[in-house]
Short mmCIF file of C-alpha atoms in Angstrom, two decimals:
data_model
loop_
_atom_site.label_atom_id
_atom_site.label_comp_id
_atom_site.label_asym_id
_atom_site.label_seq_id
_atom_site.Cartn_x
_atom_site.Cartn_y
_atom_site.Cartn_z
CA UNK A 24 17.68 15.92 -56.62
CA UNK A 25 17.07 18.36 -59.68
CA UNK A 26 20.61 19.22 -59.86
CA UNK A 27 20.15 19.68 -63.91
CA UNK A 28 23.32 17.41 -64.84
CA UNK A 29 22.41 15.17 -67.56
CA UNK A 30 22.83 11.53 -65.60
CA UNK A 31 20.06 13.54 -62.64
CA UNK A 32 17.88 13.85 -64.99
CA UNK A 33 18.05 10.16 -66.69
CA UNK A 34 17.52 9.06 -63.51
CA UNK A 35 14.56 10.83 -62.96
CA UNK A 36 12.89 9.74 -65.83
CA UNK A 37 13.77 6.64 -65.55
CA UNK A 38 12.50 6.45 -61.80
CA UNK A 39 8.82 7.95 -63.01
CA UNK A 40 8.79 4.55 -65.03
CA UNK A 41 9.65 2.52 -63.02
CA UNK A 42 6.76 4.37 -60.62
CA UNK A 43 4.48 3.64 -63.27
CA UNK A 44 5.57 -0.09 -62.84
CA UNK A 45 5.15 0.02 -59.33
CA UNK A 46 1.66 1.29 -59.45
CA UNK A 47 0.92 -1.77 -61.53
CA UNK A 48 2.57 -4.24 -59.05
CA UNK A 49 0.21 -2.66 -56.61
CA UNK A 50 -2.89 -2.64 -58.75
CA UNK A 51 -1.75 -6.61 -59.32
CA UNK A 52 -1.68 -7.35 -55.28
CA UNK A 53 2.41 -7.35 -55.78
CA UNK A 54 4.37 -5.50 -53.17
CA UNK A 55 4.51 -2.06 -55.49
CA UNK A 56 8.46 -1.59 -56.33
CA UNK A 57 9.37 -0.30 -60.00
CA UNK A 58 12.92 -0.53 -61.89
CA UNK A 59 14.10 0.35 -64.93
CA UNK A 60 17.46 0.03 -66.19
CA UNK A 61 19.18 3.29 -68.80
CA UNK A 62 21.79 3.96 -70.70
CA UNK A 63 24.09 6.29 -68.64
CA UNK A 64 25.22 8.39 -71.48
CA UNK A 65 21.89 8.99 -73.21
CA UNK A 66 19.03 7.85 -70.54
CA UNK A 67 17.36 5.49 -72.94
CA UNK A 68 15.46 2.94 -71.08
CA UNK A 69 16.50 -0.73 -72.06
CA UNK A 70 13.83 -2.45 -69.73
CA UNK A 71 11.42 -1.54 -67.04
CA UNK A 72 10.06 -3.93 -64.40
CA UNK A 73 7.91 -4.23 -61.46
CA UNK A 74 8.16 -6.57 -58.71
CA UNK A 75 5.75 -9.94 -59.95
CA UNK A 76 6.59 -12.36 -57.24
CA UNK A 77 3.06 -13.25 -56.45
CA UNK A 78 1.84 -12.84 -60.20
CA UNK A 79 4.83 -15.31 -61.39
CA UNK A 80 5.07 -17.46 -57.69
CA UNK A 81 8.68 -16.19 -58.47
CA UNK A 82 10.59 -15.79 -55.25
CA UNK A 83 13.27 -14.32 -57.29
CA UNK A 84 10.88 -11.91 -59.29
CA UNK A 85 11.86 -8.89 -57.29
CA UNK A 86 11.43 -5.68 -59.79
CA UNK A 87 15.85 -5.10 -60.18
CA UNK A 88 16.29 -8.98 -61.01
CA UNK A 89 13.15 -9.10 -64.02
CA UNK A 90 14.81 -5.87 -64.91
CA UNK A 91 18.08 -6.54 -64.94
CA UNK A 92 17.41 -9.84 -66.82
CA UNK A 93 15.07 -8.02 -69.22
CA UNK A 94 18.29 -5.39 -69.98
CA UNK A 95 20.71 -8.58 -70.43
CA UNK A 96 17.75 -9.92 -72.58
CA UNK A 97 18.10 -7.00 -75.02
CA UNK A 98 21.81 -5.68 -75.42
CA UNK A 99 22.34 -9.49 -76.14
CA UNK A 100 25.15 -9.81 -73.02
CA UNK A 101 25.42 -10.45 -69.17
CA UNK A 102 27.52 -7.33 -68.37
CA UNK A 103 25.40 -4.15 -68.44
CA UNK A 104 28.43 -1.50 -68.12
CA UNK A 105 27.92 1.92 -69.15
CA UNK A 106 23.91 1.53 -67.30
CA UNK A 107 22.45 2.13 -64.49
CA UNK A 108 19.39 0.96 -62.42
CA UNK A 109 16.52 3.43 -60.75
CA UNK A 110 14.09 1.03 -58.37
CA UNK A 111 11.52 2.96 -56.10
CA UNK A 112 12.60 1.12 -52.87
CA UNK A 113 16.13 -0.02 -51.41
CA UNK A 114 17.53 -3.28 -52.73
CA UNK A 115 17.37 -6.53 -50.70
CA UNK A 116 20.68 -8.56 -50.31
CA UNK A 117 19.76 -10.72 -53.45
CA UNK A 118 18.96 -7.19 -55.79
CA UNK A 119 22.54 -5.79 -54.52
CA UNK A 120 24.10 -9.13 -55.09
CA UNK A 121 22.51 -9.13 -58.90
CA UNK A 122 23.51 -5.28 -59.66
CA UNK A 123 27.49 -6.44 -58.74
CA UNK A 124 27.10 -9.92 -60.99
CA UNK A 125 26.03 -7.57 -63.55
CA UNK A 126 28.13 -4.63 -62.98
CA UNK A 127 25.94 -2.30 -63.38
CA UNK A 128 27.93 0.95 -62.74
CA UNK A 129 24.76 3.25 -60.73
CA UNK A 130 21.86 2.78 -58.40
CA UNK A 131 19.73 5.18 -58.34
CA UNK A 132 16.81 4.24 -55.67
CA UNK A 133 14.18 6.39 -53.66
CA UNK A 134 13.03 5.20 -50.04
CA UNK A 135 15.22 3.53 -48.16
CA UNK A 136 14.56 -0.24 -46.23
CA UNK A 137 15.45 -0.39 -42.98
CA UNK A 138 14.30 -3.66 -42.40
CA UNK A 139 16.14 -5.30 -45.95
CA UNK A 140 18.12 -2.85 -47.74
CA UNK A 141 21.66 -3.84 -48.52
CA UNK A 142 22.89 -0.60 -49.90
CA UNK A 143 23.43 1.24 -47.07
CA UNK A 144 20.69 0.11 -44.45
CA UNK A 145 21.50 -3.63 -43.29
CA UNK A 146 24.54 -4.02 -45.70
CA UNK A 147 26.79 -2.23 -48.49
CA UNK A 148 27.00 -4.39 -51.38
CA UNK A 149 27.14 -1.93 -53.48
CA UNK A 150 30.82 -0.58 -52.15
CA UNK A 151 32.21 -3.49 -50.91
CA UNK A 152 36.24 -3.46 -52.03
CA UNK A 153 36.97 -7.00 -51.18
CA UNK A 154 33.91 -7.26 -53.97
CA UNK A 155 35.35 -7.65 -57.92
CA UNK A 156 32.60 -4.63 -58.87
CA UNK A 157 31.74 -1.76 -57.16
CA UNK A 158 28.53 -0.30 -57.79
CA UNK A 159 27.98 3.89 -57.19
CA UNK A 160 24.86 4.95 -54.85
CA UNK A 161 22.42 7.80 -54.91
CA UNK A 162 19.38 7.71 -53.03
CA UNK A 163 16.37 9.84 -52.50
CA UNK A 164 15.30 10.17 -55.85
CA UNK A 165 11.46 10.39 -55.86
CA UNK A 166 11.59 9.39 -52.42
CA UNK A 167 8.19 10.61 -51.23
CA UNK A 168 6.52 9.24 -54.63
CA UNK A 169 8.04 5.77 -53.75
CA UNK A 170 7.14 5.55 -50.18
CA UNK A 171 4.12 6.90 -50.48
CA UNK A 172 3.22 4.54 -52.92
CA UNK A 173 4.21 1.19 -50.25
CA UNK A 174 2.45 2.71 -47.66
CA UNK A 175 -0.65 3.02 -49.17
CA UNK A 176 -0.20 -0.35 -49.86
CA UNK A 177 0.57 -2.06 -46.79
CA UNK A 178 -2.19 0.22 -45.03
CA UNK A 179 -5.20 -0.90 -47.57
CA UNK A 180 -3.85 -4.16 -47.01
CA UNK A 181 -3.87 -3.82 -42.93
CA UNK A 182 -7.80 -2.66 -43.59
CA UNK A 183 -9.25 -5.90 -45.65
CA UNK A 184 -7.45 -8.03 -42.96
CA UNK A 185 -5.40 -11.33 -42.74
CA UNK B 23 29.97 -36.10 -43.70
CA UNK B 24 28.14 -39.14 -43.58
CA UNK B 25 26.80 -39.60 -40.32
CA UNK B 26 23.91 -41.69 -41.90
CA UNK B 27 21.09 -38.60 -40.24
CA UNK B 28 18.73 -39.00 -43.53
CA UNK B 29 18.94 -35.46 -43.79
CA UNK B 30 22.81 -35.82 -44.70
CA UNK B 31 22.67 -38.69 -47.16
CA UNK B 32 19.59 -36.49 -48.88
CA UNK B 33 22.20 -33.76 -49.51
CA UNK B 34 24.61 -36.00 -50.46
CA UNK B 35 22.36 -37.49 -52.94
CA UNK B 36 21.58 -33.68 -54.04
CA UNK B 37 24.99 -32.86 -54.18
CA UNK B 38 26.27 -35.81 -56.47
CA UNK B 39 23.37 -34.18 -58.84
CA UNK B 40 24.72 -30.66 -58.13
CA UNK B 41 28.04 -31.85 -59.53
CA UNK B 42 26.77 -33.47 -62.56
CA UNK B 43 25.12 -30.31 -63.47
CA UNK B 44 28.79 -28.40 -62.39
CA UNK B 45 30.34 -30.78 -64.96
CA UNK B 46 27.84 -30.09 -67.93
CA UNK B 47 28.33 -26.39 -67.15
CA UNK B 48 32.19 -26.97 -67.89
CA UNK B 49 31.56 -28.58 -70.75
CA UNK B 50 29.73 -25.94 -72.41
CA UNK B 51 32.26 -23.06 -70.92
CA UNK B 52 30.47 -22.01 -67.94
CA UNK B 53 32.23 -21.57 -64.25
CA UNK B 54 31.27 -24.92 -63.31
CA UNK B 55 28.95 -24.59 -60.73
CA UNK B 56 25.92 -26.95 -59.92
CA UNK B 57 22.95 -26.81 -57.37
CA UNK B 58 19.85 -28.94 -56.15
CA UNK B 59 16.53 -28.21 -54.37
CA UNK B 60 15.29 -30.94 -52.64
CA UNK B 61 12.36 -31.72 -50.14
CA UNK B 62 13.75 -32.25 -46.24
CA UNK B 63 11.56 -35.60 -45.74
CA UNK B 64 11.43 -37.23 -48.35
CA UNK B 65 15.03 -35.98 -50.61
CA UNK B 66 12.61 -36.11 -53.56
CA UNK B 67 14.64 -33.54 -56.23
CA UNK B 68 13.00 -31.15 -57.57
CA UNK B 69 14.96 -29.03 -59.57
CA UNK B 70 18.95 -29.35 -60.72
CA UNK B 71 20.40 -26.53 -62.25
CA UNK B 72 23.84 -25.54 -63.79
CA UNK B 73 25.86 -22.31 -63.50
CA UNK B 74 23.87 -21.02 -67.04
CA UNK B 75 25.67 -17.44 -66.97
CA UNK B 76 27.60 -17.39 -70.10
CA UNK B 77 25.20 -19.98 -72.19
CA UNK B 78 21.85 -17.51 -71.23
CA UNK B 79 23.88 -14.31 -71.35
CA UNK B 80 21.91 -13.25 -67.90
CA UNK B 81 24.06 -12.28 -65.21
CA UNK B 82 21.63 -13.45 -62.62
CA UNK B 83 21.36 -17.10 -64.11
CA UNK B 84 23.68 -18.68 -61.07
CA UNK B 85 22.89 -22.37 -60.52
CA UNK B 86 21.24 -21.33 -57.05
CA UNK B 87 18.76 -18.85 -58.78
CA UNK B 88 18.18 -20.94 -61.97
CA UNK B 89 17.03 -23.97 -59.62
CA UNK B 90 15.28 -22.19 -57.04
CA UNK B 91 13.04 -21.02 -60.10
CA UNK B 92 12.18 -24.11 -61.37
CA UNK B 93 11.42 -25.23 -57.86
CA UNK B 94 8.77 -22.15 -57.57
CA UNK B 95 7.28 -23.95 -60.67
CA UNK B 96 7.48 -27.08 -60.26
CA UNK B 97 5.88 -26.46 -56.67
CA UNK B 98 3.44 -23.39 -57.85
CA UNK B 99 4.35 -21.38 -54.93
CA UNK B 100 7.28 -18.67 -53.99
CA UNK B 101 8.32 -20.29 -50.33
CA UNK B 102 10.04 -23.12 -50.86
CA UNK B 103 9.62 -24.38 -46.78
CA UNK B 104 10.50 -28.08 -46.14
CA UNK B 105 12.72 -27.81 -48.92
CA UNK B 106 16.80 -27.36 -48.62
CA UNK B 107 19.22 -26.40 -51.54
CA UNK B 108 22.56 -28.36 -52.06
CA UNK B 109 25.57 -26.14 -54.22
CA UNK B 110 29.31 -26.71 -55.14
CA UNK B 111 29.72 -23.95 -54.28
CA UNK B 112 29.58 -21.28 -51.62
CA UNK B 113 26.55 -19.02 -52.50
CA UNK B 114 26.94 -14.89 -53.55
CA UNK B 115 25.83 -12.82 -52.12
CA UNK B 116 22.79 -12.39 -54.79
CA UNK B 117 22.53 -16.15 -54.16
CA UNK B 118 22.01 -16.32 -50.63
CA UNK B 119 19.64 -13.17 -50.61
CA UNK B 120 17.63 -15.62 -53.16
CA UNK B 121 17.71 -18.63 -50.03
CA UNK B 122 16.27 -16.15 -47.98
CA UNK B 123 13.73 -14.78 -50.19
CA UNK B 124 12.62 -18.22 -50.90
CA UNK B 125 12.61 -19.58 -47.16
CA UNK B 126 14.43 -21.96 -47.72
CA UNK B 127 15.72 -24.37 -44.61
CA UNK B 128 18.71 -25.34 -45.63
CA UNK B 129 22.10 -24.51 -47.52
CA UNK B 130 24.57 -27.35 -48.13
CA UNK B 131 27.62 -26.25 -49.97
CA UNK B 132 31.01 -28.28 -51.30
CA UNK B 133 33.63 -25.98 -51.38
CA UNK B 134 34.06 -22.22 -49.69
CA UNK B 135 34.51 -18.97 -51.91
CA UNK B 136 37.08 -16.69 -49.31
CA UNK B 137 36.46 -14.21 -52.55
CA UNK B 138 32.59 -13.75 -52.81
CA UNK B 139 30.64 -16.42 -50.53
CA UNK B 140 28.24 -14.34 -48.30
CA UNK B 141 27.62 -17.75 -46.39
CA UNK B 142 30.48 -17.71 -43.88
CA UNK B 143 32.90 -16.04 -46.02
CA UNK B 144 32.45 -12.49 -46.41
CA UNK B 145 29.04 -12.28 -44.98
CA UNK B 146 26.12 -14.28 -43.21
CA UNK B 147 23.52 -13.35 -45.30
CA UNK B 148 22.23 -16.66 -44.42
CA UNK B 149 22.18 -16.07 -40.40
CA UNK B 150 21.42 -12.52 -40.05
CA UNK B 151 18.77 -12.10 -36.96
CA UNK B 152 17.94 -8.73 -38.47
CA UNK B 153 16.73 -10.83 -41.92
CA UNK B 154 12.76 -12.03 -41.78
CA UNK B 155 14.00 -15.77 -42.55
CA UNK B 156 17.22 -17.76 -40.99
CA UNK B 157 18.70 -20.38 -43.43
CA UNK B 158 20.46 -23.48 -41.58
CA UNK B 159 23.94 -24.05 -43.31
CA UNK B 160 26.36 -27.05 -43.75
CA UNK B 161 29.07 -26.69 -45.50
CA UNK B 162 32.23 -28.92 -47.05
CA UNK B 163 29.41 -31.74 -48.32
CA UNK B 164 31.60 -33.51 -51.33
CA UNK B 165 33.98 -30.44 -50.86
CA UNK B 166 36.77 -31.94 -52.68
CA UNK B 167 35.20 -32.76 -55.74
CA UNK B 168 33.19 -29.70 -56.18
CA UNK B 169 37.06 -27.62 -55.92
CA UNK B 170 38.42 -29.76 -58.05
CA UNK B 171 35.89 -29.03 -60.73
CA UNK B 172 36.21 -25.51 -60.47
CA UNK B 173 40.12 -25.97 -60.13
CA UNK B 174 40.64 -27.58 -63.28
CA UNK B 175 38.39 -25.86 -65.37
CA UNK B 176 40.97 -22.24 -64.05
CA UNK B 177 43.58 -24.22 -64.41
CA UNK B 178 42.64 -25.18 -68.11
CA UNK B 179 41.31 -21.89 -68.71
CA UNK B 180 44.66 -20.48 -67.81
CA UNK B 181 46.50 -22.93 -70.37
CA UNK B 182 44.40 -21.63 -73.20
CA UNK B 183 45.05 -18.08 -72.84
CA UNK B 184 42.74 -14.90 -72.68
#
């Protein structure tokens, strides 16, 4: 992913924080998934989340929708044009949905969701033309730190039992 | 609609507070857009919620999403099972990813959206057997008052220019 252009690296920086937020989530007992949502042009992060559903008994606390509000929260408006969104794990149909209604312009995410994932796995929300916003894709970025990172969790969980 | 099953005169109850909140949302220059959780047994309401977009400057604060969080509150819990969710209008895609998340029963929606509804009209988010949750939907409850809302407030939007 290292290709050296500017946006590669923003997104790579921005993906290590939102791995720090995942850590968190995990050290919390939340399902460890970080996102952080940049500036495109100059890769300043405007919020980082991590996924707080337990924590907040949130069902819509997934780490892209506390992000994404945290970002509207600070530039003062809905529409977060000219940013883009790095989250260590696929988004669900309800994180693709919210990256459209805010038309954010990039997605940047690292392990893919086969069982959930609506950019590319189960669905593409993200480039969907009968959609009014279309929403560019990479993926892979820190992929081994991000999967690692939900597998460790789900397998410490599987040891302390039900 | 009214086949007198409780279930149905519970959402129509829910849905005649869905449009109230749809008409304050107009008032104050929002898409007006109005939804309802309520519980299956007993139609007790728990949370009514306007379309809150433009007012909150959040992109993700839909009616559906606003009211399904202040039915994880009011309840203290994330799954909102034995509860159902009553809307004007057809659910996004974001919307109906949040239904699923929150295990909800039931969807009742007024009118269809042929341009972004991922409950029957461009997708079904709601009935996917792939998804870990299946949402029961019933749509066209109070349908012609919840398009007219959103008709008039276009219509009026169009009058008054850009």
């Amino acid at each position: 992913m290292s290709t050296g252009h500017p946006a590669t690296v923003h997104a790579e920086s921005a993906m290590d924080a939102a791995l720090d937020a995942a850590r968190e989530a995990a050290a919390a007992g939340d399902v460890p998934v970080g996102a952080a949502v940049f500036a495109l042009a100059t890769g300043d992060l405007v919020a980082v989340a991590a996924n707080e559903r337990e924590r907040r008994a949130d069902p819509t606390a997934h780490a892209e929708i506390v992000a994404i509000r945290e970002a509207a929260r600070v530039l003062g408006r809905w529409r977060l044009d000219g940013h883009a969104l790095a989250v260590t794990l696929e988004p669900c149909t309800m994180c693709a949905g919210a990256l459209v209604a805010a038309r954010v312009e990039h997605l940047y995410f690292g392990a893919a969701d086969p069982k959930a994932g609506a950019c590319g796995s189960l669905y593409q929300v993200c480039d969907d033309p009968r959609l009014n916003h279309r929403v560019d894709v990479t993926w892979g970025v820190r992929e081994p730190e991000c999967a690692a990172l939900l597998s460790a969790f789900f397998a410490e969980r599987r040891r302390a039992g039900p």
